Every structure is written in structure tokens, then in C-alpha cells.
Amino acid sequence: MVDVDDKKNILVITIDCLRDDRLSVSGYHRKTTPFLDSLTSYTPAIAAAPWTFSSVPSILTGLHPHNHGAAYPDDSSRNQDLSNPPNGIQDDVPTLAELLDSVGYETRFITAVGTAAIPMEGRFKSVKRRHDADAEDVLSDIQQWWNTTSGPKFGYAQLGDLHEPLHDPPTEYFEEIPEVDGIDRWRFTSGDIQNDEFERYRSARGLLYDTLLRYVDEEVERVLDELAELEDTILVVTSDHGEEFWEYKSFEEEHFEDSRGISGVGHGHALVPPVLEVPIITNLESISGSTTRRSSTDIVPTILSEMDATVNVEFDGEPLQESSTGETALLSQEIAYGPNQISVTEGTEHLIYVPTTDSSVLIDFETGEQIDDPEIKSRLMNYVPRERATGSSVELSDDVQKQLSDLGYAE
């Protein structure tokens, strides 16, 4: 299935809920990510899905959800009924871990966000959930495994510090975070929210998010300083999706349906830019970095290309080592709440399509302004997938259901 000429070690760190425009390398006004800024290459990307369950499989298979199968079986409304979860990855679709395992790699998957582990059970030699663990704990775990494992290895760590519920940061890097009720959870999720209390909450919530991101950046730097054999390691830091802070609240209320009656916050609910744009950061000199958006499905092909691997598996993504013209249509799909949505992004043109109502809306990805152009809509609709893979069945234990509820995925 795979032949690898140069067996490098591989470490993928996924920072859950990290939106691209909060990195200081993206021009953000706070210095949130000084260490990540210093790594070799940075590329903005579109997440293949707006929530963890479908997005992490895309990061680890190089396929979109309609091809890997880790998704709901149809486009009807989703309400996070934990007794009827989405399907897992299709049985005959290999992950990067399985490809590498076939040529002698040791593999480990650890996550603070239980949702990420569900479709990965049986795909890595070791899958570990560390529910509620902070970045220090998760990265120390992967560090201990890494430094005591011989031979080629592939480690994957998913950090949950930016995911609801937010925890208290160990240090206030920027300024003192105000004491605001319920700051660890999303509030002001529906109705008229324009008042002084909302403004205090929004400011404090944003500061807490930025502070935790600075903490995560510091922890990533710490663990990389302590990892053995790092000079012969492929490092990728990315996110499975971003996070919305009310930017598209009224737009979503006009165009989409959320089964929870929530709009404007978090992720999983709509294919809007703050939820979709994520970074791909590497230590690879073969990647020059670019401001042209790519796809999270490009990560697996990039890693395999760096190792001069020969693979008889097809991917939706392409290696970042290969330049893009910027005219490539980038897909995202599989929302978690309400009827499914599919988006197509080409340059600054962003189409969001709702299959159940056969309706669509076109916006400028940079400004959010709606665009009335039937020709552009028609062209982008040609990229919308019409068929989907059938994933494997999934059963959730009581412990996993409790973790998902705590993460805000179900009542």
C-alpha cells in the first residue's frame, strides 16, 4: 500500500478551535503565537469540516468527508442525538497511521477532545483520551511516549484548551481577564444580544481565548525543546476548525437552521469563514509558505511527499510542496447542527449550499458581503459532491457520551 524511502519521524499537533486570524503571524494585534510564528512555513487553509468528528479524519486520510465516510449518512437535520451518532471512517479507507504501521512505524493518538478519538479507534496502535487535560498534560504524554519509543514513529496530539469549556490560564500574558459570569461557556447565543453585559462578556471571552492560545504556543515550544530526534522529524501544527465570535450571527439566522436555536458562536453550525479558516504550520524547508489558501486534506500528501513515499492510495489533497495557482476550489461540509451544508471556496468567492432545500448563498470570504452573481454560483455549484461514502457504524459508551455533553455537543 505504501513504500517509504526516507522514514522520518512525524508529529502532528492539532489545536482544536484555533481560527487562523488569531495567530500573530496573520497580523493579529496581540502576540498570541510567537513560537509558532518562528517555524519554517505557514499556510492558511480551509478545514474540510466545521467540527472535530468529520474534520480530524480528513486531516489523517487526505480525503473529504464525502469520501472517507466519517459523517452523518444523509443531509437531513442533525441534532446531536448521542444514541444515533454519525458513521465512522469507511472500513476500506486507510489513515496515515495505518499506512505507516504497514512499514514498521509505531503510532500514538492522544486527545483532550473525546470527539476526535471516536473515528480513530483501531486506526492507531494506541488511542488515548485525556478528557479535560490541558496542553501541558497532553504534550507531556506524547513526549514521554516519543522519548521512550524506538524506531520510526508517528505521534498525533489534539489540544482542547481553546474548546468549550475554557479553563483558567496559568498566566495572564496580556492583561488581567475580568471576572465575568459564565466566561468558560458560550452565552448570548440567540435573540437580541446588543447590551453592555454582552460587550463585557465578548471582550473578556476573546481575551481568555487569546490568553489560552498564548499558553498553548508556550507549551508547544516547551515540548519540542524536550523531544528527542526532532531534527529528523516532520512537524505539522494545524487546527480541525476555527471558532466564531458572533461575526455572522444575523447572516446565519437569515439563511440557516440550527437545531439548537443557536447562532453566531462556536463551531459546527455553519460554514462561515471564522469557522473554516485554519493554519497549516510546518518545519519543512521544502514548503515556502503562501498566503494562498489550501485544504486540510493536503496534510497527509505533504507528509508522504516529504518522505519520498510511493502510495497506491488516492487523496483529495495535494502536497503543499506543489504550488497552487489560487484557482483551486476548496470544499467543506458536514455540519453538526441542522440540515447539512456544503461550501465551495475559490479565491474570495465562497458559496454555501444547503442540499435539503436546494438553496445557496454566495459571499465574499474576506468581507462577508453577499454577492448576487448567478454565473459565479453556477460555476461553484459544479464542485458540490453529489455522492457520499458509507462510513462504519459507531457506538458511544456512557463515558464518551458524558464527555461529548461536557464539550457542548449535546444537552
mmCIF file of C-alpha atoms in Angstrom:
data_model
loop_
_atom_site.group_PDB
_atom_site.id
_atom_site.type_symbol
_atom_site.label_atom_id
_atom_site.label_comp_id
_atom_site.label_asym_id
_atom_site.label_seq_id
_atom_site.Cartn_x
_atom_site.Cartn_y
_atom_site.Cartn_z
ATOM 1 C CA MET A 1 0.000 0.000 0.000
ATOM 2 C CA VAL A 2 2.919 2.345 0.745
ATOM 3 C CA ASP A 3 6.674 2.316 0.205
ATOM 4 C CA VAL A 4 8.693 4.888 2.165
ATOM 5 C CA ASP A 5 12.252 5.724 1.127
ATOM 6 C CA ASP A 6 13.033 8.130 3.979
ATOM 7 C CA LYS A 7 11.421 7.043 7.260
ATOM 8 C CA LYS A 8 11.263 10.305 9.155
ATOM 9 C CA ASN A 9 9.520 10.669 12.487
ATOM 10 C CA ILE A 10 6.229 12.571 12.308
ATOM 11 C CA LEU A 11 4.437 14.733 14.874
ATOM 12 C CA VAL A 12 1.069 16.339 14.155
ATOM 13 C CA ILE A 13 -0.328 18.747 16.750
ATOM 14 C CA THR A 14 -3.921 19.850 16.233
ATOM 15 C CA ILE A 15 -5.064 22.848 18.282
ATOM 16 C CA ASP A 16 -8.823 22.421 18.430
ATOM 17 C CA CYS A 17 -10.881 25.569 17.680
ATOM 18 C CA LEU A 18 -7.886 27.617 16.511
ATOM 19 C CA ARG A 19 -9.040 30.196 13.984
ATOM 20 C CA ASP A 20 -6.369 31.379 11.611
ATOM 21 C CA ASP A 21 -6.806 35.116 12.123
ATOM 22 C CA ARG A 22 -5.960 34.891 15.861
ATOM 23 C CA LEU A 23 -2.352 33.941 15.106
ATOM 24 C CA SER A 24 0.069 36.839 15.351
ATOM 25 C CA VAL A 25 1.638 35.689 12.075
ATOM 26 C CA SER A 26 -1.731 36.513 10.474
ATOM 27 C CA GLY A 27 -1.470 40.109 11.667
ATOM 28 C CA TYR A 28 -3.486 39.791 14.880
ATOM 29 C CA HIS A 29 -2.975 42.693 17.280
ATOM 30 C CA ARG A 30 -1.909 40.512 20.216
ATOM 31 C CA LYS A 31 1.304 38.473 20.093
ATOM 32 C CA THR A 32 -0.522 35.197 20.638
ATOM 33 C CA THR A 33 1.830 32.799 18.858
ATOM 34 C CA PRO A 34 5.473 33.965 18.910
ATOM 35 C CA PHE A 35 6.845 30.424 18.770
ATOM 36 C CA LEU A 36 4.542 29.154 16.022
ATOM 37 C CA ASP A 37 5.378 32.315 14.073
ATOM 38 C CA SER A 38 9.039 31.264 14.137
ATOM 39 C CA LEU A 39 8.510 27.908 12.430
ATOM 40 C CA THR A 40 9.532 27.483 8.822
ATOM 41 C CA SER A 41 6.301 27.632 6.841
ATOM 42 C CA TYR A 42 2.794 28.963 7.406
ATOM 43 C CA THR A 43 -0.109 28.369 5.021
ATOM 44 C CA PRO A 44 -3.764 29.351 5.565
ATOM 45 C CA ALA A 45 -6.199 26.559 4.797
ATOM 46 C CA ILE A 46 -9.870 25.652 4.670
ATOM 47 C CA ALA A 47 -10.924 22.946 7.133
ATOM 48 C CA ALA A 48 -12.649 20.035 5.415
ATOM 49 C CA ALA A 49 -15.416 20.133 8.039
ATOM 50 C CA PRO A 50 -16.545 22.596 10.729
ATOM 51 C CA TRP A 51 -16.403 20.154 13.628
ATOM 52 C CA THR A 52 -13.967 17.618 15.010
ATOM 53 C CA PHE A 53 -15.710 14.334 14.228
ATOM 54 C CA SER A 54 -15.549 14.787 10.449
ATOM 55 C CA SER A 55 -12.536 17.102 10.238
ATOM 56 C CA VAL A 56 -9.899 15.041 12.043
ATOM 57 C CA PRO A 57 -10.451 12.078 9.682
ATOM 58 C CA SER A 58 -9.821 14.474 6.783
ATOM 59 C CA ILE A 59 -6.550 15.596 8.387
ATOM 60 C CA LEU A 60 -5.498 11.952 8.751
ATOM 61 C CA THR A 61 -6.795 10.456 5.485
ATOM 62 C CA GLY A 62 -6.294 13.272 2.975
ATOM 63 C CA LEU A 63 -9.948 12.868 1.970
ATOM 64 C CA HIS A 64 -13.068 14.987 2.286
ATOM 65 C CA PRO A 65 -15.914 13.635 4.450
ATOM 66 C CA HIS A 66 -17.980 12.546 1.453
ATOM 67 C CA ASN A 67 -15.083 10.241 0.552
ATOM 68 C CA HIS A 68 -13.907 8.996 3.970
ATOM 69 C CA GLY A 69 -17.407 8.453 5.387
ATOM 70 C CA ALA A 70 -16.993 9.839 8.933
ATOM 71 C CA ALA A 71 -20.207 11.825 8.790
ATOM 72 C CA TYR A 72 -23.958 11.558 9.059
ATOM 73 C CA PRO A 73 -25.437 9.204 6.434
ATOM 74 C CA ASP A 74 -27.588 11.860 4.740
ATOM 75 C CA ASP A 75 -28.200 15.615 4.562
ATOM 76 C CA SER A 76 -31.194 15.759 6.918
ATOM 77 C CA SER A 77 -31.183 17.831 10.099
ATOM 78 C CA ARG A 78 -28.661 16.857 12.768
ATOM 79 C CA ASN A 79 -29.392 17.393 16.456
ATOM 80 C CA GLN A 80 -26.516 15.575 18.190
ATOM 81 C CA ASP A 81 -28.660 12.651 19.320
ATOM 82 C CA LEU A 82 -25.939 10.603 21.025
ATOM 83 C CA SER A 83 -27.991 7.424 20.627
ATOM 84 C CA ASN A 84 -27.682 7.875 16.860
ATOM 85 C CA PRO A 85 -24.145 9.172 16.214
ATOM 86 C CA PRO A 86 -22.524 9.784 12.818
ATOM 87 C CA ASN A 87 -20.754 6.974 11.000
ATOM 88 C CA GLY A 88 -17.043 6.377 11.385
ATOM 89 C CA ILE A 89 -14.434 6.199 8.644
ATOM 90 C CA GLN A 90 -15.300 3.763 5.877
ATOM 91 C CA ASP A 91 -13.656 0.405 6.584
ATOM 92 C CA ASP A 92 -11.515 0.330 3.443
ATOM 93 C CA VAL A 93 -10.190 3.896 3.850
ATOM 94 C CA PRO A 94 -6.722 3.900 5.462
ATOM 95 C CA THR A 95 -5.456 6.628 7.747
ATOM 96 C CA LEU A 96 -1.888 7.881 7.675
ATOM 97 C CA ALA A 97 -1.267 5.866 10.854
ATOM 98 C CA GLU A 98 -2.284 2.630 9.138
ATOM 99 C CA LEU A 99 -0.173 3.370 6.073
ATOM 100 C CA LEU A 100 2.842 3.968 8.288
ATOM 101 C CA ASP A 101 2.109 0.995 10.527
ATOM 102 C CA SER A 102 2.409 -1.239 7.448
ATOM 103 C CA VAL A 103 6.052 -0.179 7.047
ATOM 104 C CA GLY A 104 7.084 -0.527 10.687
ATOM 105 C CA TYR A 105 6.053 2.719 12.394
ATOM 106 C CA GLU A 106 4.928 2.991 15.993
ATOM 107 C CA THR A 107 1.808 5.192 16.200
ATOM 108 C CA ARG A 108 0.053 7.005 19.038
ATOM 109 C CA PHE A 109 -3.032 9.233 19.159
ATOM 110 C CA ILE A 110 -3.821 11.314 22.227
ATOM 111 C CA THR A 111 -6.563 13.895 22.569
ATOM 112 C CA ALA A 112 -8.114 16.155 25.169
ATOM 113 C CA VAL A 113 -11.250 16.293 22.986
ATOM 114 C CA GLY A 114 -13.006 12.934 23.035
ATOM 115 C CA THR A 115 -14.820 13.589 19.766
ATOM 116 C CA ALA A 116 -11.521 13.268 17.904
ATOM 117 C CA ALA A 117 -10.867 9.759 19.210
ATOM 118 C CA ILE A 118 -14.188 8.205 18.175
ATOM 119 C CA PRO A 119 -13.401 7.672 14.468
ATOM 120 C CA MET A 120 -9.752 6.817 15.264
ATOM 121 C CA GLU A 121 -10.377 3.759 17.440
ATOM 122 C CA GLY A 122 -8.443 0.854 15.928
ATOM 123 C CA ARG A 123 -6.626 3.116 13.470
ATOM 124 C CA PHE A 124 -3.572 3.798 15.664
ATOM 125 C CA LYS A 125 -1.656 1.267 17.747
ATOM 126 C CA SER A 126 -2.561 3.373 20.769
ATOM 127 C CA VAL A 127 -5.510 5.761 21.181
ATOM 128 C CA LYS A 128 -5.793 7.665 24.454
ATOM 129 C CA ARG A 129 -8.394 10.134 25.683
ATOM 130 C CA ARG A 130 -7.328 12.726 28.249
ATOM 131 C CA HIS A 131 -10.648 14.474 28.825
ATOM 132 C CA ASP A 132 -10.184 17.934 30.344
ATOM 133 C CA ALA A 133 -6.370 17.691 30.179
ATOM 134 C CA ASP A 134 -4.582 20.923 29.360
ATOM 135 C CA ALA A 135 -1.836 21.373 26.779
ATOM 136 C CA GLU A 136 0.930 20.668 29.280
ATOM 137 C CA ASP A 137 -0.556 17.281 30.199
ATOM 138 C CA VAL A 138 -1.346 16.173 26.644
ATOM 139 C CA LEU A 139 2.017 17.222 25.246
ATOM 140 C CA SER A 140 3.901 15.709 28.188
ATOM 141 C CA ASP A 141 2.137 12.420 27.477
ATOM 142 C CA ILE A 142 3.149 12.426 23.814
ATOM 143 C CA GLN A 143 6.671 13.499 24.846
ATOM 144 C CA GLN A 144 7.072 10.558 27.249
ATOM 145 C CA TRP A 145 5.866 8.098 24.597
ATOM 146 C CA TRP A 146 8.082 9.703 21.962
ATOM 147 C CA ASN A 147 11.278 9.678 24.004
ATOM 148 C CA THR A 148 10.809 6.036 25.074
ATOM 149 C CA THR A 149 9.814 4.633 21.676
ATOM 150 C CA SER A 150 12.469 3.327 19.325
ATOM 151 C CA GLY A 151 12.262 3.127 15.562
ATOM 152 C CA PRO A 152 10.239 5.394 13.276
ATOM 153 C CA LYS A 153 7.200 6.899 14.984
ATOM 154 C CA PHE A 154 4.111 8.942 14.252
ATOM 155 C CA GLY A 155 2.521 10.853 17.104
ATOM 156 C CA TYR A 156 -0.726 12.826 16.950
ATOM 157 C CA ALA A 157 -1.816 15.168 19.758
ATOM 158 C CA GLN A 158 -5.074 17.140 19.863
ATOM 159 C CA LEU A 159 -5.199 20.037 22.313
ATOM 160 C CA GLY A 160 -8.519 21.176 23.762
ATOM 161 C CA ASP A 161 -7.575 24.391 25.571
ATOM 162 C CA LEU A 162 -9.499 26.631 23.132
ATOM 163 C CA HIS A 163 -12.574 24.377 23.156
ATOM 164 C CA GLU A 164 -15.562 24.979 25.389
ATOM 165 C CA PRO A 165 -15.434 24.797 28.389
ATOM 166 C CA LEU A 166 -12.418 27.098 28.614
ATOM 167 C CA HIS A 167 -10.128 26.698 31.624
ATOM 168 C CA ASP A 168 -8.261 29.264 33.694
ATOM 169 C CA PRO A 169 -4.879 30.092 32.141
ATOM 170 C CA PRO A 170 -1.797 29.585 34.325
ATOM 171 C CA THR A 171 -0.531 33.060 33.372
ATOM 172 C CA GLU A 172 -2.262 36.230 32.169
ATOM 173 C CA TYR A 173 0.111 37.068 29.329
ATOM 174 C CA PHE A 174 -1.601 40.222 28.083
ATOM 175 C CA GLU A 175 -3.779 41.856 30.718
ATOM 176 C CA GLU A 176 -5.960 40.821 33.605
ATOM 177 C CA ILE A 177 -9.011 38.855 32.482
ATOM 178 C CA PRO A 178 -12.138 40.426 34.007
ATOM 179 C CA GLU A 179 -14.373 38.332 36.236
ATOM 180 C CA VAL A 180 -17.446 37.724 34.083
ATOM 181 C CA ASP A 181 -20.157 35.180 34.832
ATOM 182 C CA GLY A 182 -20.106 32.073 32.653
ATOM 183 C CA ILE A 183 -16.995 33.044 30.698
ATOM 184 C CA ASP A 184 -15.980 29.384 30.290
ATOM 185 C CA ARG A 185 -19.151 28.626 28.293
ATOM 186 C CA TRP A 186 -20.859 30.285 25.338
ATOM 187 C CA ARG A 187 -23.511 32.815 26.329
ATOM 188 C CA PHE A 188 -25.604 35.268 24.278
ATOM 189 C CA THR A 189 -26.321 32.577 21.714
ATOM 190 C CA SER A 190 -29.718 33.775 20.471
ATOM 191 C CA GLY A 191 -32.029 36.763 20.325
ATOM 192 C CA ASP A 192 -31.102 40.417 20.732
ATOM 193 C CA ILE A 193 -27.687 40.488 22.384
ATOM 194 C CA GLN A 194 -26.645 44.122 21.957
ATOM 195 C CA ASN A 195 -26.247 45.434 25.506
ATOM 196 C CA ASP A 196 -23.493 46.420 27.926
ATOM 197 C CA GLU A 197 -23.389 42.993 29.592
ATOM 198 C CA PHE A 198 -22.820 41.340 26.220
ATOM 199 C CA GLU A 199 -19.995 43.724 25.342
ATOM 200 C CA ARG A 200 -18.246 42.963 28.649
ATOM 201 C CA TYR A 201 -18.666 39.239 28.086
ATOM 202 C CA ARG A 202 -17.480 39.361 24.468
ATOM 203 C CA SER A 203 -14.351 41.318 25.370
ATOM 204 C CA ALA A 204 -13.488 39.041 28.279
ATOM 205 C CA ARG A 205 -14.197 35.863 26.322
ATOM 206 C CA GLY A 206 -11.939 36.999 23.488
ATOM 207 C CA LEU A 207 -9.155 37.882 25.909
ATOM 208 C CA LEU A 208 -9.445 34.479 27.604
ATOM 209 C CA TYR A 209 -9.252 32.732 24.222
ATOM 210 C CA ASP A 210 -6.159 34.737 23.239
ATOM 211 C CA THR A 211 -4.501 34.105 26.596
ATOM 212 C CA LEU A 212 -5.047 30.363 26.313
ATOM 213 C CA LEU A 213 -3.653 30.423 22.789
ATOM 214 C CA ARG A 214 -0.504 32.124 24.096
ATOM 215 C CA TYR A 215 -0.263 29.400 26.753
ATOM 216 C CA VAL A 216 -0.620 26.669 24.103
ATOM 217 C CA ASP A 217 2.092 28.312 21.994
ATOM 218 C CA GLU A 218 4.414 28.274 25.002
ATOM 219 C CA GLU A 219 3.673 24.608 25.720
ATOM 220 C CA VAL A 220 4.312 23.574 22.114
ATOM 221 C CA GLU A 221 7.684 25.318 22.301
ATOM 222 C CA ARG A 222 8.485 23.572 25.595
ATOM 223 C CA VAL A 223 7.728 20.065 24.387
ATOM 224 C CA LEU A 224 9.596 20.498 21.120
ATOM 225 C CA ASP A 225 12.661 21.620 23.068
ATOM 226 C CA GLU A 226 12.468 18.349 25.017
ATOM 227 C CA LEU A 227 11.719 15.899 22.189
ATOM 228 C CA ALA A 228 14.442 13.545 21.023
ATOM 229 C CA GLU A 229 15.352 13.230 17.338
ATOM 230 C CA LEU A 230 13.496 16.419 16.440
ATOM 231 C CA GLU A 231 15.999 17.270 13.710
ATOM 232 C CA ASP A 232 14.777 14.220 11.764
ATOM 233 C CA THR A 233 11.074 14.861 12.411
ATOM 234 C CA ILE A 234 8.301 16.219 10.229
ATOM 235 C CA LEU A 235 6.279 18.649 12.356
ATOM 236 C CA VAL A 236 2.804 19.865 11.431
ATOM 237 C CA VAL A 237 0.730 22.193 13.625
ATOM 238 C CA THR A 238 -2.824 22.804 12.492
ATOM 239 C CA SER A 239 -6.450 23.001 13.626
ATOM 240 C CA ASP A 240 -9.501 20.917 12.835
ATOM 241 C CA HIS A 241 -11.697 24.044 12.586
ATOM 242 C CA GLY A 242 -11.922 27.612 13.789
ATOM 243 C CA GLU A 243 -14.374 29.330 16.118
ATOM 244 C CA GLU A 244 -16.978 32.032 15.574
ATOM 245 C CA PHE A 245 -17.367 35.071 17.831
ATOM 246 C CA TRP A 246 -20.737 36.447 16.582
ATOM 247 C CA GLU A 247 -19.384 37.726 13.237
ATOM 248 C CA TYR A 248 -22.100 36.015 11.166
ATOM 249 C CA LYS A 249 -24.944 35.805 13.688
ATOM 250 C CA SER A 250 -27.595 37.709 11.716
ATOM 251 C CA PHE A 251 -26.465 36.119 8.436
ATOM 252 C CA GLU A 252 -26.920 32.637 9.897
ATOM 253 C CA GLU A 253 -30.328 33.460 11.335
ATOM 254 C CA GLU A 254 -31.436 34.598 7.881
ATOM 255 C CA HIS A 255 -30.097 31.683 5.842
ATOM 256 C CA PHE A 256 -29.641 28.579 8.007
ATOM 257 C CA GLU A 257 -31.377 26.459 10.609
ATOM 258 C CA ASP A 258 -29.660 25.332 13.801
ATOM 259 C CA SER A 259 -31.480 22.548 15.635
ATOM 260 C CA ARG A 260 -30.407 24.094 18.975
ATOM 261 C CA GLY A 261 -31.766 27.554 18.207
ATOM 262 C CA ILE A 262 -28.224 28.943 18.488
ATOM 263 C CA SER A 263 -26.383 31.225 16.091
ATOM 264 C CA GLY A 264 -23.167 33.195 15.865
ATOM 265 C CA VAL A 265 -20.885 31.307 18.240
ATOM 266 C CA GLY A 266 -18.668 28.268 18.385
ATOM 267 C CA HIS A 267 -18.352 25.832 15.522
ATOM 268 C CA GLY A 268 -20.187 23.028 13.769
ATOM 269 C CA HIS A 269 -23.200 25.192 12.971
ATOM 270 C CA ALA A 270 -22.340 26.977 9.710
ATOM 271 C CA LEU A 271 -19.677 27.034 7.006
ATOM 272 C CA VAL A 272 -18.665 30.645 7.585
ATOM 273 C CA PRO A 273 -15.069 31.934 7.311
ATOM 274 C CA PRO A 274 -14.190 32.191 11.045
ATOM 275 C CA VAL A 275 -15.133 28.524 11.450
ATOM 276 C CA LEU A 276 -13.352 27.301 8.328
ATOM 277 C CA GLU A 277 -10.022 29.136 8.017
ATOM 278 C CA VAL A 278 -7.223 27.351 9.885
ATOM 279 C CA PRO A 279 -3.411 27.354 9.699
ATOM 280 C CA ILE A 280 -1.039 24.662 8.485
ATOM 281 C CA ILE A 281 2.354 25.339 10.057
ATOM 282 C CA THR A 282 5.389 23.123 9.437
ATOM 283 C CA ASN A 283 9.133 22.895 9.970
ATOM 284 C CA LEU A 284 9.689 21.877 6.341
ATOM 285 C CA GLU A 285 12.078 23.899 4.219
ATOM 286 C CA SER A 286 10.568 22.285 1.115
ATOM 287 C CA ILE A 287 7.449 24.411 1.691
ATOM 288 C CA SER A 288 7.897 28.099 1.059
ATOM 289 C CA GLY A 289 4.635 29.059 2.719
ATOM 290 C CA SER A 290 1.953 31.062 0.988
ATOM 291 C CA THR A 291 -0.993 33.362 1.519
ATOM 292 C CA THR A 292 -2.961 31.234 -0.948
ATOM 293 C CA ARG A 293 -5.436 29.070 0.922
ATOM 294 C CA ARG A 294 -5.069 25.317 0.751
ATOM 295 C CA SER A 295 -7.067 22.448 2.275
ATOM 296 C CA SER A 296 -6.603 20.405 5.436
ATOM 297 C CA THR A 297 -6.747 17.386 3.117
ATOM 298 C CA ASP A 298 -3.282 18.472 1.899
ATOM 299 C CA ILE A 299 -1.586 17.420 5.152
ATOM 300 C CA VAL A 300 -1.246 13.669 4.505
ATOM 301 C CA PRO A 301 0.018 14.106 0.917
ATOM 302 C CA THR A 302 2.506 16.703 2.197
ATOM 303 C CA ILE A 303 3.933 14.342 4.821
ATOM 304 C CA LEU A 304 4.219 11.439 2.389
ATOM 305 C CA SER A 305 5.810 13.645 -0.257
ATOM 306 C CA GLU A 306 8.444 14.786 2.232
ATOM 307 C CA MET A 307 9.421 11.131 2.772
ATOM 308 C CA ASP A 308 9.513 10.320 -0.963
ATOM 309 C CA ALA A 309 6.779 7.765 -0.341
ATOM 310 C CA THR A 310 5.104 5.788 -3.102
ATOM 311 C CA VAL A 311 1.436 5.184 -2.302
ATOM 312 C CA ASN A 312 -1.258 3.336 -4.218
ATOM 313 C CA VAL A 313 -3.971 5.309 -2.430
ATOM 314 C CA GLU A 314 -5.753 8.318 -3.898
ATOM 315 C CA PHE A 315 -6.127 11.559 -1.946
ATOM 316 C CA ASP A 316 -8.321 14.608 -2.402
ATOM 317 C CA GLY A 317 -5.482 16.792 -1.168
ATOM 318 C CA GLU A 318 -2.185 17.681 -2.797
ATOM 319 C CA PRO A 319 1.287 18.192 -1.298
ATOM 320 C CA LEU A 320 1.999 21.705 -0.066
ATOM 321 C CA GLN A 321 5.379 21.342 -1.732
ATOM 322 C CA GLU A 322 3.497 21.818 -5.014
ATOM 323 C CA SER A 323 2.472 25.417 -5.635
ATOM 324 C CA SER A 324 -1.174 26.328 -6.110
ATOM 325 C CA THR A 325 -2.493 28.832 -8.627
ATOM 326 C CA GLY A 326 -5.126 30.017 -6.195
ATOM 327 C CA GLU A 327 -7.913 28.923 -8.511
ATOM 328 C CA THR A 328 -8.471 25.572 -6.804
ATOM 329 C CA ALA A 329 -11.964 25.058 -5.398
ATOM 330 C CA LEU A 330 -11.774 24.178 -1.693
ATOM 331 C CA LEU A 331 -14.561 22.124 -0.133
ATOM 332 C CA SER A 332 -16.013 21.965 3.357
ATOM 333 C CA GLN A 333 -19.064 20.030 4.507
ATOM 334 C CA GLU A 334 -20.835 18.080 7.266
ATOM 335 C CA ILE A 335 -22.160 20.467 9.877
ATOM 336 C CA ALA A 336 -23.136 19.166 13.299
ATOM 337 C CA TYR A 337 -26.430 21.015 13.851
ATOM 338 C CA GLY A 338 -29.373 21.440 11.499
ATOM 339 C CA PRO A 339 -29.585 20.403 7.831
ATOM 340 C CA ASN A 340 -26.240 19.746 6.185
ATOM 341 C CA GLN A 341 -24.320 22.458 4.355
ATOM 342 C CA ILE A 342 -21.600 22.207 1.698
ATOM 343 C CA SER A 343 -19.292 25.094 0.877
ATOM 344 C CA VAL A 344 -17.022 25.803 -2.077
ATOM 345 C CA THR A 345 -14.305 28.463 -1.785
ATOM 346 C CA GLU A 346 -12.404 29.728 -4.800
ATOM 347 C CA GLY A 347 -10.247 32.763 -4.171
ATOM 348 C CA THR A 348 -12.515 35.207 -2.310
ATOM 349 C CA GLU A 349 -15.731 33.653 -3.653
ATOM 350 C CA HIS A 350 -17.457 31.490 -1.050
ATOM 351 C CA LEU A 351 -20.625 29.529 -1.826
ATOM 352 C CA ILE A 352 -22.673 27.838 0.903
ATOM 353 C CA TYR A 353 -25.202 25.278 -0.348
ATOM 354 C CA VAL A 354 -27.994 23.577 1.636
ATOM 355 C CA PRO A 355 -28.938 20.306 -0.135
ATOM 356 C CA THR A 356 -32.236 19.723 1.676
ATOM 357 C CA THR A 357 -33.693 22.991 0.386
ATOM 358 C CA ASP A 358 -31.554 23.221 -2.776
ATOM 359 C CA SER A 359 -30.712 26.782 -1.731
ATOM 360 C CA SER A 360 -27.408 28.625 -1.740
ATOM 361 C CA VAL A 361 -25.843 31.921 -0.780
ATOM 362 C CA LEU A 362 -22.677 33.497 -2.173
ATOM 363 C CA ILE A 363 -20.445 35.762 -0.091
ATOM 364 C CA ASP A 364 -17.032 37.377 -0.233
ATOM 365 C CA PHE A 365 -14.790 35.257 2.016
ATOM 366 C CA GLU A 366 -12.821 38.296 3.188
ATOM 367 C CA THR A 367 -15.615 40.791 3.885
ATOM 368 C CA GLY A 368 -18.704 38.614 4.360
ATOM 369 C CA GLU A 369 -20.660 40.741 1.902
ATOM 370 C CA GLN A 370 -23.278 38.854 -0.100
ATOM 371 C CA ILE A 371 -22.696 38.609 -3.847
ATOM 372 C CA ASP A 372 -25.538 38.499 -6.364
ATOM 373 C CA ASP A 373 -23.939 36.733 -9.317
ATOM 374 C CA PRO A 374 -25.761 33.697 -10.788
ATOM 375 C CA GLU A 375 -22.820 32.861 -13.063
ATOM 376 C CA ILE A 376 -20.393 32.511 -10.147
ATOM 377 C CA LYS A 377 -22.956 30.481 -8.220
ATOM 378 C CA SER A 378 -23.453 28.151 -11.162
ATOM 379 C CA ARG A 379 -19.714 27.674 -11.623
ATOM 380 C CA LEU A 380 -19.070 26.891 -7.963
ATOM 381 C CA MET A 381 -22.049 24.541 -7.786
ATOM 382 C CA ASN A 382 -20.218 22.291 -10.261
ATOM 383 C CA TYR A 383 -17.808 21.380 -7.443
ATOM 384 C CA VAL A 384 -20.513 20.280 -4.983
ATOM 385 C CA PRO A 385 -20.223 16.496 -4.426
ATOM 386 C CA ARG A 386 -23.401 14.545 -5.162
ATOM 387 C CA GLU A 387 -22.462 11.163 -3.695
ATOM 388 C CA ARG A 388 -21.089 10.139 -0.315
ATOM 389 C CA ALA A 389 -19.229 7.167 1.116
ATOM 390 C CA THR A 390 -20.953 4.982 3.686
ATOM 391 C CA GLY A 391 -18.950 5.006 6.883
ATOM 392 C CA SER A 392 -18.711 2.312 9.525
ATOM 393 C CA SER A 393 -21.202 2.151 12.391
ATOM 394 C CA VAL A 394 -20.286 3.796 15.702
ATOM 395 C CA GLU A 395 -21.443 3.100 19.251
ATOM 396 C CA LEU A 396 -20.739 5.525 22.088
ATOM 397 C CA SER A 397 -20.056 4.360 25.626
ATOM 398 C CA ASP A 398 -21.673 6.160 28.563
ATOM 399 C CA ASP A 399 -18.319 7.781 29.412
ATOM 400 C CA VAL A 400 -17.875 9.095 25.874
ATOM 401 C CA GLN A 401 -21.440 10.431 25.815
ATOM 402 C CA LYS A 402 -20.736 12.281 29.063
ATOM 403 C CA GLN A 403 -17.550 13.773 27.594
ATOM 404 C CA LEU A 404 -19.395 14.943 24.476
ATOM 405 C CA SER A 405 -22.077 16.580 26.599
ATOM 406 C CA ASP A 406 -19.421 18.373 28.636
ATOM 407 C CA LEU A 407 -17.847 19.660 25.411
ATOM 408 C CA GLY A 408 -21.183 21.211 24.454
ATOM 409 C CA TYR A 409 -22.072 18.753 21.671
ATOM 410 C CA ALA A 410 -25.294 17.599 23.335
ATOM 411 C CA GLU A 411 -27.574 18.570 26.162
#
